[in-house]
Tab-separated table of C-alpha atoms and ligand atoms in Angstrom:
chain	number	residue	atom	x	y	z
A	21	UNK	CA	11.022	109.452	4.563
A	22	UNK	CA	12.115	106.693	7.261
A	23	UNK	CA	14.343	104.400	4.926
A	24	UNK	CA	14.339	101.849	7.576
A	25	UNK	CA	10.207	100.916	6.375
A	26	UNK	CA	11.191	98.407	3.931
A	27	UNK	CA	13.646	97.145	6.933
A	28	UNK	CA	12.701	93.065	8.226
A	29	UNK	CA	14.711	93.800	10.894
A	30	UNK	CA	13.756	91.293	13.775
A	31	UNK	CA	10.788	89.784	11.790
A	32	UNK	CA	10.334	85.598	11.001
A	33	UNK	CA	9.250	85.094	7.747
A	34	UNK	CA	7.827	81.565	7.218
A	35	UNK	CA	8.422	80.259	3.224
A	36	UNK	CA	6.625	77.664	1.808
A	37	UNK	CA	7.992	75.916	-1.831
A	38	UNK	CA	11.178	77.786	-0.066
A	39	UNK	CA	13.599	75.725	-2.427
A	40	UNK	CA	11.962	76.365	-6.051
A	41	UNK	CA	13.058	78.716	-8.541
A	42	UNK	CA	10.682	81.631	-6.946
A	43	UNK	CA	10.962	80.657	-3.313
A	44	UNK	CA	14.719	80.889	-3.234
A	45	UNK	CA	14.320	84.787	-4.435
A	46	UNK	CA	11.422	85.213	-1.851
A	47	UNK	CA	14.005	83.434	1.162
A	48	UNK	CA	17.460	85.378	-0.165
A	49	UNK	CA	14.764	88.961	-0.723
A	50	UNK	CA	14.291	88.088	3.106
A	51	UNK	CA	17.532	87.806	4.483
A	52	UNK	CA	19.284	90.406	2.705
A	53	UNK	CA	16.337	92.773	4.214
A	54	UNK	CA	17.117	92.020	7.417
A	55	UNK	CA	14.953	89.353	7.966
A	56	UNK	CA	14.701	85.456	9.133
A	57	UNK	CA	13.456	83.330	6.761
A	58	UNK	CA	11.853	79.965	7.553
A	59	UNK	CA	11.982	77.357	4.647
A	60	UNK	CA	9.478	74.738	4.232
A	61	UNK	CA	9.666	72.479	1.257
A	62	UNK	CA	9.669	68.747	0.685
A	63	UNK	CA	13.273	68.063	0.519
A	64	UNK	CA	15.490	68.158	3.607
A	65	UNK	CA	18.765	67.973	2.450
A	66	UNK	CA	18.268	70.476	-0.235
A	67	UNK	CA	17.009	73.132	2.408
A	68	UNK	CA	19.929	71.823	4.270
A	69	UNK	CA	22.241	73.104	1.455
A	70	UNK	CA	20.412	76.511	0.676
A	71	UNK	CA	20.299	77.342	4.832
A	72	UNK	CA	24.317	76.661	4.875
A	73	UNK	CA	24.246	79.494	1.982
A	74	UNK	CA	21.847	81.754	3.790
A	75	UNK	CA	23.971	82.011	6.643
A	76	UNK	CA	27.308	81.740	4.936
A	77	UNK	CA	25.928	84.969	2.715
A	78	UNK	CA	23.672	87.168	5.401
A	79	UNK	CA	25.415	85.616	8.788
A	80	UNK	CA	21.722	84.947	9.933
A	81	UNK	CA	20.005	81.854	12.061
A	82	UNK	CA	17.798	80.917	9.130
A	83	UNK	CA	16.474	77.882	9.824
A	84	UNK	CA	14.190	75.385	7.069
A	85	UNK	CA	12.305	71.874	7.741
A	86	UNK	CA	10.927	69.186	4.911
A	87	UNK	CA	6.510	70.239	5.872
A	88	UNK	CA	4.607	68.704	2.748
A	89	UNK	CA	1.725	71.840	3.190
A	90	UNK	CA	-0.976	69.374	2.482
A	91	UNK	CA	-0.511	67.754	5.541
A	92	UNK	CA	-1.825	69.511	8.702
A	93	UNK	CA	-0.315	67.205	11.547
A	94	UNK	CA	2.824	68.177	9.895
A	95	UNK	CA	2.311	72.105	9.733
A	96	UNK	CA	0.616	71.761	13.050
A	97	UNK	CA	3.926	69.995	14.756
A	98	UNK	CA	6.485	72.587	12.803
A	99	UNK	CA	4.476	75.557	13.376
A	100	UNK	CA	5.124	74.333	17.271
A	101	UNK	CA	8.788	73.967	16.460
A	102	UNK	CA	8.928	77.487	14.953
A	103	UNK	CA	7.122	79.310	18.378
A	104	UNK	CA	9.154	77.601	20.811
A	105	UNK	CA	12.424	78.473	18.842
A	106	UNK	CA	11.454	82.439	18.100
A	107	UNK	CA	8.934	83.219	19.991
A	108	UNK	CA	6.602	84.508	17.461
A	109	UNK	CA	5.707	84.251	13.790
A	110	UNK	CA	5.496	87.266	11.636
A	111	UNK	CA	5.206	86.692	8.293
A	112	UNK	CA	3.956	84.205	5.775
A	113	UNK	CA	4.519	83.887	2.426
A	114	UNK	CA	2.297	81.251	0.283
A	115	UNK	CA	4.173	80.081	-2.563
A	116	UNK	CA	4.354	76.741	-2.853
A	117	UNK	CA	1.749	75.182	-5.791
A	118	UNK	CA	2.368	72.502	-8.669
A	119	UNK	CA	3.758	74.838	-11.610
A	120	UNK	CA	3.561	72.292	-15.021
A	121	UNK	CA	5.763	73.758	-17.451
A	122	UNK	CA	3.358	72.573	-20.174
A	123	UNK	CA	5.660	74.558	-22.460
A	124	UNK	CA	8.450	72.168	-22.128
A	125	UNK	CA	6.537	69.134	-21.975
A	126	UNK	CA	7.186	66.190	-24.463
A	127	UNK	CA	3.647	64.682	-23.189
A	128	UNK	CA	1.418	65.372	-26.076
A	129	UNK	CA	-1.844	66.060	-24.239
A	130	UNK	CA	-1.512	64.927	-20.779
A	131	UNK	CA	-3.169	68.515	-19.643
A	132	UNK	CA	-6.200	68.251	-21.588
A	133	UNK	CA	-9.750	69.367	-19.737
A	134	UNK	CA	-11.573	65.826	-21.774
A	135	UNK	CA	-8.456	63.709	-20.219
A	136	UNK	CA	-7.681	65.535	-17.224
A	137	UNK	CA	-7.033	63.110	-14.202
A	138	UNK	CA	-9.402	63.882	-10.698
A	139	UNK	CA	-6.378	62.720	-9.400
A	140	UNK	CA	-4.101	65.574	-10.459
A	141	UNK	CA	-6.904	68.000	-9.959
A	142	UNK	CA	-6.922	66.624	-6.533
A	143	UNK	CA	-3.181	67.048	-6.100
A	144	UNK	CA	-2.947	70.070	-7.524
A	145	UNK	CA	-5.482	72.103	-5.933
A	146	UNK	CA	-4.178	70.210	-2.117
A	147	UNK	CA	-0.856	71.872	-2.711
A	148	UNK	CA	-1.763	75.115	-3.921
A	149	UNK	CA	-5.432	75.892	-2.094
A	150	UNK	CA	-5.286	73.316	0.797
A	151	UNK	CA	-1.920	74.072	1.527
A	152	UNK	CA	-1.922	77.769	1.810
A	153	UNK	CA	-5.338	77.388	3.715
A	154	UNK	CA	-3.790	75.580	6.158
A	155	UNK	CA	-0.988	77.696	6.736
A	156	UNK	CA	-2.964	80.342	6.984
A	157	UNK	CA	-4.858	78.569	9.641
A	158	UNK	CA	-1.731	77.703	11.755
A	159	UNK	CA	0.900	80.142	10.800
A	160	UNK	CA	-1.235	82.798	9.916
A	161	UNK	CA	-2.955	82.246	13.365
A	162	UNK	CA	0.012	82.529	15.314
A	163	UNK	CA	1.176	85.897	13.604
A	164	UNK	CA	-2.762	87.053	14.743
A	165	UNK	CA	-1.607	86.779	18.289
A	166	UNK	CA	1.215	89.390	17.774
A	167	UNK	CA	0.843	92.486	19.007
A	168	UNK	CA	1.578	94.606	16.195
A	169	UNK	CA	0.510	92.260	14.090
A	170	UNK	CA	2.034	90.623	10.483
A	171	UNK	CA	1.668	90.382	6.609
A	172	UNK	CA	0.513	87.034	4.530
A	173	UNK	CA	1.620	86.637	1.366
A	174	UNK	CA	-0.557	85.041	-1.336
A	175	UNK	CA	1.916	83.877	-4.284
A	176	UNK	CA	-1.324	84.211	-7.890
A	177	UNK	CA	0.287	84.509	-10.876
A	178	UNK	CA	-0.486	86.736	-14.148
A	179	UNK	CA	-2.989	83.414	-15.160
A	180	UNK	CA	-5.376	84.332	-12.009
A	181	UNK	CA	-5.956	87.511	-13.696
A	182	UNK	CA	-5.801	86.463	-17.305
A	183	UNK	CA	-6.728	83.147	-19.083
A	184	UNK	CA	-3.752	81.450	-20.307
A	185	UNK	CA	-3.398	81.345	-24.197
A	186	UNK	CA	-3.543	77.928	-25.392
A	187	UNK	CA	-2.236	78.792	-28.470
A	188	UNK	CA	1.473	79.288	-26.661
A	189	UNK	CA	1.471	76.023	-26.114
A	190	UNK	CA	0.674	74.770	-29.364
A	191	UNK	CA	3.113	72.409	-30.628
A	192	UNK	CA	3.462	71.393	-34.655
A	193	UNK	CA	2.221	69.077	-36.425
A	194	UNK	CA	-0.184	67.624	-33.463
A	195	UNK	CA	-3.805	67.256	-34.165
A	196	UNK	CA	-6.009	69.306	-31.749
A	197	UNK	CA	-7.130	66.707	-29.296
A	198	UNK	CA	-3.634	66.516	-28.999
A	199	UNK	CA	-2.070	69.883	-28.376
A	200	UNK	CA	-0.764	70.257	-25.035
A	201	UNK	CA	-2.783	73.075	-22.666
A	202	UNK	CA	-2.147	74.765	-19.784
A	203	UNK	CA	-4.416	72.739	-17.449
A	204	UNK	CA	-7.512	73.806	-15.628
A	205	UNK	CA	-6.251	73.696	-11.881
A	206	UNK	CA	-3.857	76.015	-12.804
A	207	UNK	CA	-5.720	78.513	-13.839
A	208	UNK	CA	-8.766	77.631	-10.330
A	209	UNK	CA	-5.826	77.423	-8.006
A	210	UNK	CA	-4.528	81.061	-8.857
A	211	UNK	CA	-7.666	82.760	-8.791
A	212	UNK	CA	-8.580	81.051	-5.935
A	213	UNK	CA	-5.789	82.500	-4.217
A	214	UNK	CA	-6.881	86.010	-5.006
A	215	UNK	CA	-10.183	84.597	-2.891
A	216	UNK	CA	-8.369	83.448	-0.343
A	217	UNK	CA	-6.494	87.030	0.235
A	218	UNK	CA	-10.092	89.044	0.226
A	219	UNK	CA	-11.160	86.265	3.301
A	220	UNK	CA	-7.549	86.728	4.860
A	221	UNK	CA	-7.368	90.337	4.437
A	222	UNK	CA	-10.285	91.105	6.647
A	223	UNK	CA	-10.352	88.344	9.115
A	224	UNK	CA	-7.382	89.465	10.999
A	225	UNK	CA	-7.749	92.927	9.835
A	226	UNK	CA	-8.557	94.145	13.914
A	227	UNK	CA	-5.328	92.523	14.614
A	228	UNK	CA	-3.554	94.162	12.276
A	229	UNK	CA	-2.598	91.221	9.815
A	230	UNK	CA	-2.698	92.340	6.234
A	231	UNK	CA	-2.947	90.189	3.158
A	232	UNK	CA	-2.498	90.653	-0.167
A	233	UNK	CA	-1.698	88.912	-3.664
A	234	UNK	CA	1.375	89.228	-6.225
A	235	UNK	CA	0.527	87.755	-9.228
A	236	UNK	CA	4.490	87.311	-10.805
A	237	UNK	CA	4.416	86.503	-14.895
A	238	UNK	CA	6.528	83.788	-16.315
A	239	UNK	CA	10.035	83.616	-15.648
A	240	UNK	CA	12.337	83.356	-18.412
A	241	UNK	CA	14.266	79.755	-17.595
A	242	UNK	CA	15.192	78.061	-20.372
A	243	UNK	CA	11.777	77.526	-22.190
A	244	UNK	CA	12.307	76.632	-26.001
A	245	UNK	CA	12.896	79.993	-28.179
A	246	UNK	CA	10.163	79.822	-29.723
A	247	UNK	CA	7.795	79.946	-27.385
A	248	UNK	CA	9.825	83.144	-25.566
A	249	UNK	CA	9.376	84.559	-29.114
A	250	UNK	CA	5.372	83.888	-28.571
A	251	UNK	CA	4.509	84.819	-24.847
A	252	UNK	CA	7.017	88.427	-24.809
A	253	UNK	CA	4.255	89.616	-28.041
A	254	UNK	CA	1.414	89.567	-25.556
A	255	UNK	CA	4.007	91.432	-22.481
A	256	UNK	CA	3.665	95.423	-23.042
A	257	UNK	CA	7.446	95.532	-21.808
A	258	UNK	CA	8.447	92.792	-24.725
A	259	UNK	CA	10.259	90.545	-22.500
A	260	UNK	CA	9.584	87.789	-19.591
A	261	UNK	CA	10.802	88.001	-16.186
A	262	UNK	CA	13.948	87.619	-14.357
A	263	UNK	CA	13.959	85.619	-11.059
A	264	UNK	CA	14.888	88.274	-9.051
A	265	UNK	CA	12.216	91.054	-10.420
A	266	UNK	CA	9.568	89.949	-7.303
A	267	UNK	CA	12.047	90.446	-4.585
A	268	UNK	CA	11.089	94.593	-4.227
A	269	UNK	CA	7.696	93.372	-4.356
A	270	UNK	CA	7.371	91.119	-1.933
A	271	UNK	CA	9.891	93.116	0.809
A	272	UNK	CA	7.826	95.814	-0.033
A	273	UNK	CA	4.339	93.794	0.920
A	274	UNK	CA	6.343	92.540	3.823
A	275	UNK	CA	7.493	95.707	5.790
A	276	UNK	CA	5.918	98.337	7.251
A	277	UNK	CA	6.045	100.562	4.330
A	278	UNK	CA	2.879	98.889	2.843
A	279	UNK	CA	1.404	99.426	6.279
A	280	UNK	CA	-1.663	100.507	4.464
A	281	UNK	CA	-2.184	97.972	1.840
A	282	UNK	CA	-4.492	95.246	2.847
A	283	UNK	CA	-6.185	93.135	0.296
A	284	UNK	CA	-4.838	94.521	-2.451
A	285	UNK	CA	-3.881	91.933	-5.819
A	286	UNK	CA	-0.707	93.416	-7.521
A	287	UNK	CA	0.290	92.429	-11.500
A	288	UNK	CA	3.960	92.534	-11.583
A	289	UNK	CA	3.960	90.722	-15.013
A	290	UNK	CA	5.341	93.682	-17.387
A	291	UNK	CA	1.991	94.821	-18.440
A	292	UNK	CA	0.674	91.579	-19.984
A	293	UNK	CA	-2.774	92.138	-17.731
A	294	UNK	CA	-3.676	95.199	-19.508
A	295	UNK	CA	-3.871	93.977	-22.771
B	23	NAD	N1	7.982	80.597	-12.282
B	23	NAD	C1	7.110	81.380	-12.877
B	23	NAD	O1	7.299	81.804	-14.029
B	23	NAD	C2	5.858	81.789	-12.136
B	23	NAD	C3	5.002	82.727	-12.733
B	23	NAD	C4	3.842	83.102	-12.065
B	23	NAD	C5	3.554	82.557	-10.830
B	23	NAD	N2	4.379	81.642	-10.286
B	23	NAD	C6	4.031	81.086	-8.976
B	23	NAD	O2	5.117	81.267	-8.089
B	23	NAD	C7	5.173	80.173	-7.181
B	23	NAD	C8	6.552	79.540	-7.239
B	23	NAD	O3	6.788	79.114	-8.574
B	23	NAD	P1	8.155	78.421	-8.984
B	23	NAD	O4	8.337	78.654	-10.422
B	23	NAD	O5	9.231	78.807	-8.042
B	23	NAD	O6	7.768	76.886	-8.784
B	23	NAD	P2	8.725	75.665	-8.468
B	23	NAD	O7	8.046	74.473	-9.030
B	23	NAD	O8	10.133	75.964	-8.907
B	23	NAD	O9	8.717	75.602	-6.879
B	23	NAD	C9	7.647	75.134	-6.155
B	23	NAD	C10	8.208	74.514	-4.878
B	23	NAD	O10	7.101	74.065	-4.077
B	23	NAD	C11	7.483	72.840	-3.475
B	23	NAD	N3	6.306	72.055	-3.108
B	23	NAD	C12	5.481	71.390	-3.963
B	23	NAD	N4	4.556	70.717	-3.251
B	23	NAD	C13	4.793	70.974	-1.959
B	23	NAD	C14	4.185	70.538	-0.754
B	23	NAD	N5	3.145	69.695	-0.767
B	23	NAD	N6	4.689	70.972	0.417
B	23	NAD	C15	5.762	71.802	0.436
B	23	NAD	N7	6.381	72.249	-0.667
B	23	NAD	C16	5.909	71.832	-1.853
B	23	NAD	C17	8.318	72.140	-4.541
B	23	NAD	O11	9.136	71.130	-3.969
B	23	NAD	C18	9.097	73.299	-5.142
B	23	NAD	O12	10.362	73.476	-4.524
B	23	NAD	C19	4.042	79.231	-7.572
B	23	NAD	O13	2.916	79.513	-6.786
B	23	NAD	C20	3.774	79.600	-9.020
B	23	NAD	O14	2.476	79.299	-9.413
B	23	NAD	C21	5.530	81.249	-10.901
């Protein structure tokens, strides 16, 4: 076999949520594979500080610009930016979505479906649908007009294959109406992103753009013991992840030695799917 398959040798690799805990893993996965990652997130001088670091570590022209995804003058003007610098676009990876950590919440039942806000529905679903939608329609439109083609990345999680548990979340003491939940848009926005990888992966299929899903479980990062104690009893490999457990994954679904896998929605959460 040709080790140089899983090589991103040459290839621009557009990152969006590029500075949270997953996105960092996705951007440094990137580099170290011989790729050029672009960072989007909110924050300028944060991506500022983890582009210095990129380079510093992989000696590569990385480059990363504040885009809020929900806003399509602003991908629209960037995804300009990104052409005229390189040329060409060849991957994206859509990872950016509001993540409540309902676990480590003190709010005692700001989640609730009876009490849930439109308004953080609304948010919610404009960062993680709307957002990847729309860089699907202007990144992913650019890598269309390659020749050879490119690879979008749809960032589900374990909950758009599996309801979450409420009963993880469960805190002591609280009556039920008040018991903190994993909230609904959670729960629409990652299966919805299994949806939007079926529509991607044949759309551009002629052109030779492949799509498909990872759906990561949780991270461990400094969630109280005892819920750690709860969630790794429903994991067949007892344990949660570590950050950098996607990064094969997603260089993997990246290169050309997934060449054939288009559409396809991969569980890399230790098992916890299958039971
Ligand atoms: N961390 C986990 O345990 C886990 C598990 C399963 C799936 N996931 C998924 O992985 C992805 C990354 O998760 P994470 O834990 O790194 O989340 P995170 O909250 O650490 O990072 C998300 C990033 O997205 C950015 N962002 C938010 N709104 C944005 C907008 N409008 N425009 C641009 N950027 C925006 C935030 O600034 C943040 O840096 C998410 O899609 C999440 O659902 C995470």
């Amino acid at each position: 076999m040709n080790k140089n398959i899983f090589s991103l040798k040459g290839k621009v690799i557009v990152v969006t949520g590029a500075s949270g805990l997953l996105g960092r893993e996705h951007c440094d996965a990137i580099a170290s594979s011989g790729g050029t990652p672009i960072l989007l997130d909110l924050n300028q001088s944060v991506i500022n500080v983890q582009i210095e670091q990129i380079k510093e570590k992989y000696g590569i022209d990385a480059r990363g610009y504040s885009v809020n995804i929900t806003d399509e003058d602003e991908i629209e003007k960037n995804c300009q930016v990104i052409v005229k610098d390189f040329g060409k676009i060849d991957g994206l990876v859509n990872n950016a979505a509001n993540n409540p950590k309902v676990e480590n919440s003190s709010e005692k039942n700001f989640s609730r479906l009876e009490n849930f806000p439109t308004s953080i529905w609304d948010q919610d679903l404009a960062v993680g649908l709307k957002g990847s939608f729309l860089c699907a329609k202007h990144y992913g439109f650019v890598i269309s007009n390659n020749k050879n083609g490119g690879t979008i990345i749809n960032i589900s999680s374990d909950l758009g294959l599996i309801a979450p548990d409420q009963r993880l979340y469960k805190v002591e003491g609280l009556s039920e109406d008040q018991q903190p939940v994993k909230p609904v848009t959670y729960s629409v926005v990652k299966s919805g992103m299994i949806g939007l990888t079926r529509y991607l992966s044949t759309y551009w299929a002629e052109k030779n753009v492949r799509c498909n899903t990872i759906c990561p479980g949780g991270v461990e990062n400094n969630q109280n013991q005892d819920f750690i104690n709860e969630v790794v009893k429903r994991i067949p490999l007892n344990r949660m992840a570590l950050k950098h457990e996607y990064q094969g994954l997603l260089v993997f679904l990246l290169s050309n030695a997934s060449s054939y896998i288009n559409g396809a929605t991969i569980a890399a959460d230790g098992g916890r799917s299958s039971w």
